[in-house]
Every structure is written in structure tokens, then in C-alpha cells.
């Protein structure tokens, strides 16, 4: 891989100055070590030993550099995920139904709603997903609802 002079300067600045995460510094050092514009490079095992990473890390950084089209910044920075891996079961409609239930009259024999009682009643409603009492408490707290 060939780096431009500006890329080499930026990577050198990342590795020597400022406060950067260790993973960013490590990837920058790998890119500098794999740069062929300065001449012949050592074997992958020698580079890995000198930089202090595994040969697999060397391979992955080189692969990411190629996939990003030679973008140094995209290679050394952490990838941001697009969406959470599991969508939240709590939607606006679920929150509204939960708040409506919490504001309604408690069941017979009870003077007020509790989080555990709300949890049991939500489990009985078919179109609301089962929620833990701590999740119910967070939702009510976020919306300023107080169980009295």
C-alpha cells in the first residue's frame, strides 16, 4: 500500500502527539509500517513483531485500508454501527399504553399501582411486549409519571 506525504504526516502526528485511543495509535503505526512509498518493507511477521501486534491485526488493517479506498481516517478510526443490534421493544405506542395503564384505577383490592403489579398486568395484555419492572420504572420516570 502506498501512502501520500500528507497521510504519512497525519499518521505520524497521531502516533506521537495528542491523546488518542490505543487502538487508533496501533492502527496508525501498522499503516506506517506497511507503507511501500518509502521503499521495500519487511516481512509481515517482522512488522508485526516491531509494531507489537499480531499478523492477523496487520492483515485486517490492510484489508480495511483497501476496502475504504485508501482513506486513512476511516481505516484508523472505530467504525460506528448504524443501528442497535436488537431493536427496542419499547415504542411510542407501548409507552403511551403503559402510562395510560399506570394512570388508571388500580385493580380491586389495591390502593395504588406498583411496578411489579404493572409488570404482571402488562404480561396479560397481548399486544404489549413483556417488560421488566425496571424498564417500566425507567419509562415512567422519563415521562415524569409518579405512582401514587
PDB file of C-alpha atoms in Angstrom:
ATOM      1  CA  UNK A   1       0.000   0.000   0.000  1.00  0.00           C
ATOM      2  CA  UNK A   2       1.176   3.481  -0.821  1.00  0.00           C
ATOM      3  CA  UNK A   3       0.512   6.471   1.435  1.00  0.00           C
ATOM      4  CA  UNK A   4       0.715  10.096   0.393  1.00  0.00           C
ATOM      5  CA  UNK A   5       3.020  12.516   2.194  1.00  0.00           C
ATOM      6  CA  UNK A   6       0.016  14.156   3.861  1.00  0.00           C
ATOM      7  CA  UNK A   7      -1.227  10.756   5.068  1.00  0.00           C
ATOM      8  CA  UNK A   8       2.212   9.876   6.487  1.00  0.00           C
ATOM      9  CA  UNK A   9       2.354  13.243   8.251  1.00  0.00           C
ATOM     10  CA  UNK A  10      -1.129  12.773   9.726  1.00  0.00           C
ATOM     11  CA  UNK A  11      -0.338   9.236  10.901  1.00  0.00           C
ATOM     12  CA  UNK A  12       2.927  10.421  12.435  1.00  0.00           C
ATOM     13  CA  UNK A  13       1.046  13.129  14.311  1.00  0.00           C
ATOM     14  CA  UNK A  14      -1.488  10.593  15.581  1.00  0.00           C
ATOM     15  CA  UNK A  15       1.217   8.265  16.871  1.00  0.00           C
ATOM     16  CA  UNK A  16       3.355  10.905  18.554  1.00  0.00           C
ATOM     17  CA  UNK A  17       1.158  13.780  19.730  1.00  0.00           C
ATOM     18  CA  UNK A  18      -2.201  14.317  21.354  1.00  0.00           C
ATOM     19  CA  UNK A  19      -4.464  11.944  23.163  1.00  0.00           C
ATOM     20  CA  UNK A  20      -5.810   9.119  21.040  1.00  0.00           C
ATOM     21  CA  UNK A  21      -7.216   5.689  21.881  1.00  0.00           C
ATOM     22  CA  UNK A  22      -4.617   2.917  21.870  1.00  0.00           C
ATOM     23  CA  UNK A  23      -6.395   1.109  19.038  1.00  0.00           C
ATOM     24  CA  UNK A  24      -6.169   4.199  16.812  1.00  0.00           C
ATOM     25  CA  UNK A  25      -2.459   4.609  17.549  1.00  0.00           C
ATOM     26  CA  UNK A  26      -1.880   0.904  16.903  1.00  0.00           C
ATOM     27  CA  UNK A  27      -3.639   1.025  13.511  1.00  0.00           C
ATOM     28  CA  UNK A  28      -1.734   4.187  12.556  1.00  0.00           C
ATOM     29  CA  UNK A  29       1.587   2.504  13.389  1.00  0.00           C
ATOM     30  CA  UNK A  30       0.565  -0.517  11.295  1.00  0.00           C
ATOM     31  CA  UNK A  31      -0.258   1.697   8.309  1.00  0.00           C
ATOM     32  CA  UNK A  32       3.069   3.499   8.618  1.00  0.00           C
ATOM     33  CA  UNK A  33       4.899   0.172   8.773  1.00  0.00           C
ATOM     34  CA  UNK A  34       3.059  -1.173   5.706  1.00  0.00           C
ATOM     35  CA  UNK A  35       3.727   1.946   3.600  1.00  0.00           C
ATOM     36  CA  UNK A  36       5.685   0.988   0.483  1.00  0.00           C
ATOM     37  CA  UNK A  37       6.306   4.529  -0.761  1.00  0.00           C
ATOM     38  CA  UNK A  38       9.466   4.821   1.374  1.00  0.00           C
ATOM     39  CA  UNK A  39      10.955   1.679  -0.130  1.00  0.00           C
ATOM     40  CA  UNK A  40      10.935  -2.050   0.488  1.00  0.00           C
ATOM     41  CA  UNK A  41       9.140  -3.209   3.632  1.00  0.00           C
ATOM     42  CA  UNK A  42       9.968  -6.091   5.946  1.00  0.00           C
ATOM     43  CA  UNK A  43       8.059  -9.342   6.119  1.00  0.00           C
ATOM     44  CA  UNK A  44       4.667  -9.335   7.817  1.00  0.00           C
ATOM     45  CA  UNK A  45       5.994 -11.258  10.800  1.00  0.00           C
ATOM     46  CA  UNK A  46       8.832  -8.763  11.285  1.00  0.00           C
ATOM     47  CA  UNK A  47       6.453  -5.806  11.022  1.00  0.00           C
ATOM     48  CA  UNK A  48       4.028  -7.421  13.453  1.00  0.00           C
ATOM     49  CA  UNK A  49       6.818  -8.006  15.970  1.00  0.00           C
ATOM     50  CA  UNK A  50       8.156  -4.457  15.586  1.00  0.00           C
ATOM     51  CA  UNK A  51       4.748  -2.783  15.919  1.00  0.00           C
ATOM     52  CA  UNK A  52       3.616  -5.139  18.674  1.00  0.00           C
ATOM     53  CA  UNK A  53       0.525  -6.606  17.024  1.00  0.00           C
ATOM     54  CA  UNK A  54      -0.433  -9.978  15.643  1.00  0.00           C
ATOM     55  CA  UNK A  55      -0.115 -10.800  11.959  1.00  0.00           C
ATOM     56  CA  UNK A  56      -3.919 -11.081  11.882  1.00  0.00           C
ATOM     57  CA  UNK A  57      -4.225  -7.457  13.045  1.00  0.00           C
ATOM     58  CA  UNK A  58      -1.800  -6.488  10.285  1.00  0.00           C
ATOM     59  CA  UNK A  59      -3.942  -8.298   7.732  1.00  0.00           C
ATOM     60  CA  UNK A  60      -7.187  -6.747   8.993  1.00  0.00           C
ATOM     61  CA  UNK A  61      -5.817  -3.184   8.961  1.00  0.00           C
ATOM     62  CA  UNK A  62      -4.505  -3.660   5.417  1.00  0.00           C
ATOM     63  CA  UNK A  63      -7.851  -5.122   4.351  1.00  0.00           C
ATOM     64  CA  UNK A  64      -9.767  -2.229   5.908  1.00  0.00           C
ATOM     65  CA  UNK A  65      -7.455   0.273   4.182  1.00  0.00           C
ATOM     66  CA  UNK A  66      -8.169  -1.388   0.831  1.00  0.00           C
ATOM     67  CA  UNK A  67     -11.925  -1.550   1.483  1.00  0.00           C
ATOM     68  CA  UNK A  68     -12.086   2.117   2.440  1.00  0.00           C
ATOM     69  CA  UNK A  69     -10.449   3.079  -0.837  1.00  0.00           C
ATOM     70  CA  UNK A  70      -7.233   4.293   0.763  1.00  0.00           C
ATOM     71  CA  UNK A  71      -8.957   6.546   3.301  1.00  0.00           C
ATOM     72  CA  UNK A  72      -6.542   6.701   6.229  1.00  0.00           C
ATOM     73  CA  UNK A  73      -9.023   8.316   8.631  1.00  0.00           C
ATOM     74  CA  UNK A  74     -11.658   5.636   8.001  1.00  0.00           C
ATOM     75  CA  UNK A  75      -9.027   2.950   8.492  1.00  0.00           C
ATOM     76  CA  UNK A  76      -7.709   4.071  11.863  1.00  0.00           C
ATOM     77  CA  UNK A  77     -10.956   5.251  13.461  1.00  0.00           C
ATOM     78  CA  UNK A  78     -13.516   2.952  15.019  1.00  0.00           C
ATOM     79  CA  UNK A  79     -16.456   2.057  12.805  1.00  0.00           C
ATOM     80  CA  UNK A  80     -19.759   3.445  14.000  1.00  0.00           C
ATOM     81  CA  UNK A  81     -22.613   0.998  13.924  1.00  0.00           C
ATOM     82  CA  UNK A  82     -25.764   2.034  12.119  1.00  0.00           C
ATOM     83  CA  UNK A  83     -28.427   0.635  14.395  1.00  0.00           C
ATOM     84  CA  UNK A  84     -28.527  -1.138  17.739  1.00  0.00           C
ATOM     85  CA  UNK A  85     -28.152  -4.899  17.249  1.00  0.00           C
ATOM     86  CA  UNK A  86     -31.543  -5.571  18.815  1.00  0.00           C
ATOM     87  CA  UNK A  87     -34.398  -3.106  18.308  1.00  0.00           C
ATOM     88  CA  UNK A  88     -36.007  -1.832  21.481  1.00  0.00           C
ATOM     89  CA  UNK A  89     -39.407  -3.354  22.282  1.00  0.00           C
ATOM     90  CA  UNK A  90     -40.467  -0.002  23.736  1.00  0.00           C
ATOM     91  CA  UNK A  91     -42.080   2.182  21.092  1.00  0.00           C
ATOM     92  CA  UNK A  92     -44.129   5.335  21.491  1.00  0.00           C
ATOM     93  CA  UNK A  93     -47.337   3.327  21.422  1.00  0.00           C
ATOM     94  CA  UNK A  94     -46.079   0.957  24.137  1.00  0.00           C
ATOM     95  CA  UNK A  95     -45.082   3.936  26.302  1.00  0.00           C
ATOM     96  CA  UNK A  96     -48.494   5.547  25.815  1.00  0.00           C
ATOM     97  CA  UNK A  97     -50.360   2.360  26.738  1.00  0.00           C
ATOM     98  CA  UNK A  98     -48.124   1.842  29.789  1.00  0.00           C
ATOM     99  CA  UNK A  99     -48.684   5.407  31.020  1.00  0.00           C
ATOM    100  CA  UNK A 100     -52.427   5.081  30.432  1.00  0.00           C
ATOM    101  CA  UNK A 101     -52.444   1.880  32.496  1.00  0.00           C
ATOM    102  CA  UNK A 102     -50.381   3.486  35.267  1.00  0.00           C
ATOM    103  CA  UNK A 103     -52.775   6.465  35.398  1.00  0.00           C
ATOM    104  CA  UNK A 104     -55.889   4.259  35.535  1.00  0.00           C
ATOM    105  CA  UNK A 105     -57.530   2.912  38.657  1.00  0.00           C
ATOM    106  CA  UNK A 106     -55.577   0.082  40.292  1.00  0.00           C
ATOM    107  CA  UNK A 107     -57.174  -3.363  40.407  1.00  0.00           C
ATOM    108  CA  UNK A 108     -59.676  -4.244  43.119  1.00  0.00           C
ATOM    109  CA  UNK A 109     -58.055  -4.798  46.494  1.00  0.00           C
ATOM    110  CA  UNK A 110     -55.130  -2.483  45.709  1.00  0.00           C
ATOM    111  CA  UNK A 111     -54.783   1.148  46.690  1.00  0.00           C
ATOM    112  CA  UNK A 112     -52.171   2.016  44.067  1.00  0.00           C
ATOM    113  CA  UNK A 113     -50.136   0.620  41.202  1.00  0.00           C
ATOM    114  CA  UNK A 114     -46.664  -0.760  41.890  1.00  0.00           C
ATOM    115  CA  UNK A 115     -44.016  -1.525  39.298  1.00  0.00           C
ATOM    116  CA  UNK A 116     -44.375  -5.270  39.862  1.00  0.00           C
ATOM    117  CA  UNK A 117     -48.150  -5.049  39.598  1.00  0.00           C
ATOM    118  CA  UNK A 118     -47.826  -3.131  36.321  1.00  0.00           C
ATOM    119  CA  UNK A 119     -45.404  -5.783  35.112  1.00  0.00           C
ATOM    120  CA  UNK A 120     -47.952  -8.538  35.820  1.00  0.00           C
ATOM    121  CA  UNK A 121     -50.779  -6.652  34.100  1.00  0.00           C
ATOM    122  CA  UNK A 122     -48.688  -5.859  31.030  1.00  0.00           C
ATOM    123  CA  UNK A 123     -47.852  -9.564  30.710  1.00  0.00           C
ATOM    124  CA  UNK A 124     -51.594 -10.228  30.406  1.00  0.00           C
ATOM    125  CA  UNK A 125     -52.097  -7.725  27.570  1.00  0.00           C
ATOM    126  CA  UNK A 126     -51.345  -9.455  24.279  1.00  0.00           C
ATOM    127  CA  UNK A 127     -50.301  -6.542  22.070  1.00  0.00           C
ATOM    128  CA  UNK A 128     -47.748  -5.092  24.543  1.00  0.00           C
ATOM    129  CA  UNK A 129     -44.412  -6.907  24.819  1.00  0.00           C
ATOM    130  CA  UNK A 130     -43.440  -8.254  28.228  1.00  0.00           C
ATOM    131  CA  UNK A 131     -41.424  -5.623  30.063  1.00  0.00           C
ATOM    132  CA  UNK A 132     -39.337  -5.923  33.199  1.00  0.00           C
ATOM    133  CA  UNK A 133     -40.348  -3.810  36.209  1.00  0.00           C
ATOM    134  CA  UNK A 134     -37.103  -1.844  35.958  1.00  0.00           C
ATOM    135  CA  UNK A 135     -37.873  -0.966  32.320  1.00  0.00           C
ATOM    136  CA  UNK A 136     -41.352   0.124  33.337  1.00  0.00           C
ATOM    137  CA  UNK A 137     -39.850   2.302  36.063  1.00  0.00           C
ATOM    138  CA  UNK A 138     -37.429   3.927  33.592  1.00  0.00           C
ATOM    139  CA  UNK A 139     -40.237   4.687  31.146  1.00  0.00           C
ATOM    140  CA  UNK A 140     -42.422   6.228  33.848  1.00  0.00           C
ATOM    141  CA  UNK A 141     -39.523   8.231  35.270  1.00  0.00           C
ATOM    142  CA  UNK A 142     -38.571   9.521  31.821  1.00  0.00           C
ATOM    143  CA  UNK A 143     -42.119  10.780  31.298  1.00  0.00           C
ATOM    144  CA  UNK A 144     -42.422  12.241  34.801  1.00  0.00           C
ATOM    145  CA  UNK A 145     -45.125   9.831  35.980  1.00  0.00           C
ATOM    146  CA  UNK A 146     -45.213   9.072  39.680  1.00  0.00           C
ATOM    147  CA  UNK A 147     -47.021   6.040  41.057  1.00  0.00           C
ATOM    148  CA  UNK A 148     -49.149   7.278  43.947  1.00  0.00           C
TER     149      UNK A 148
END
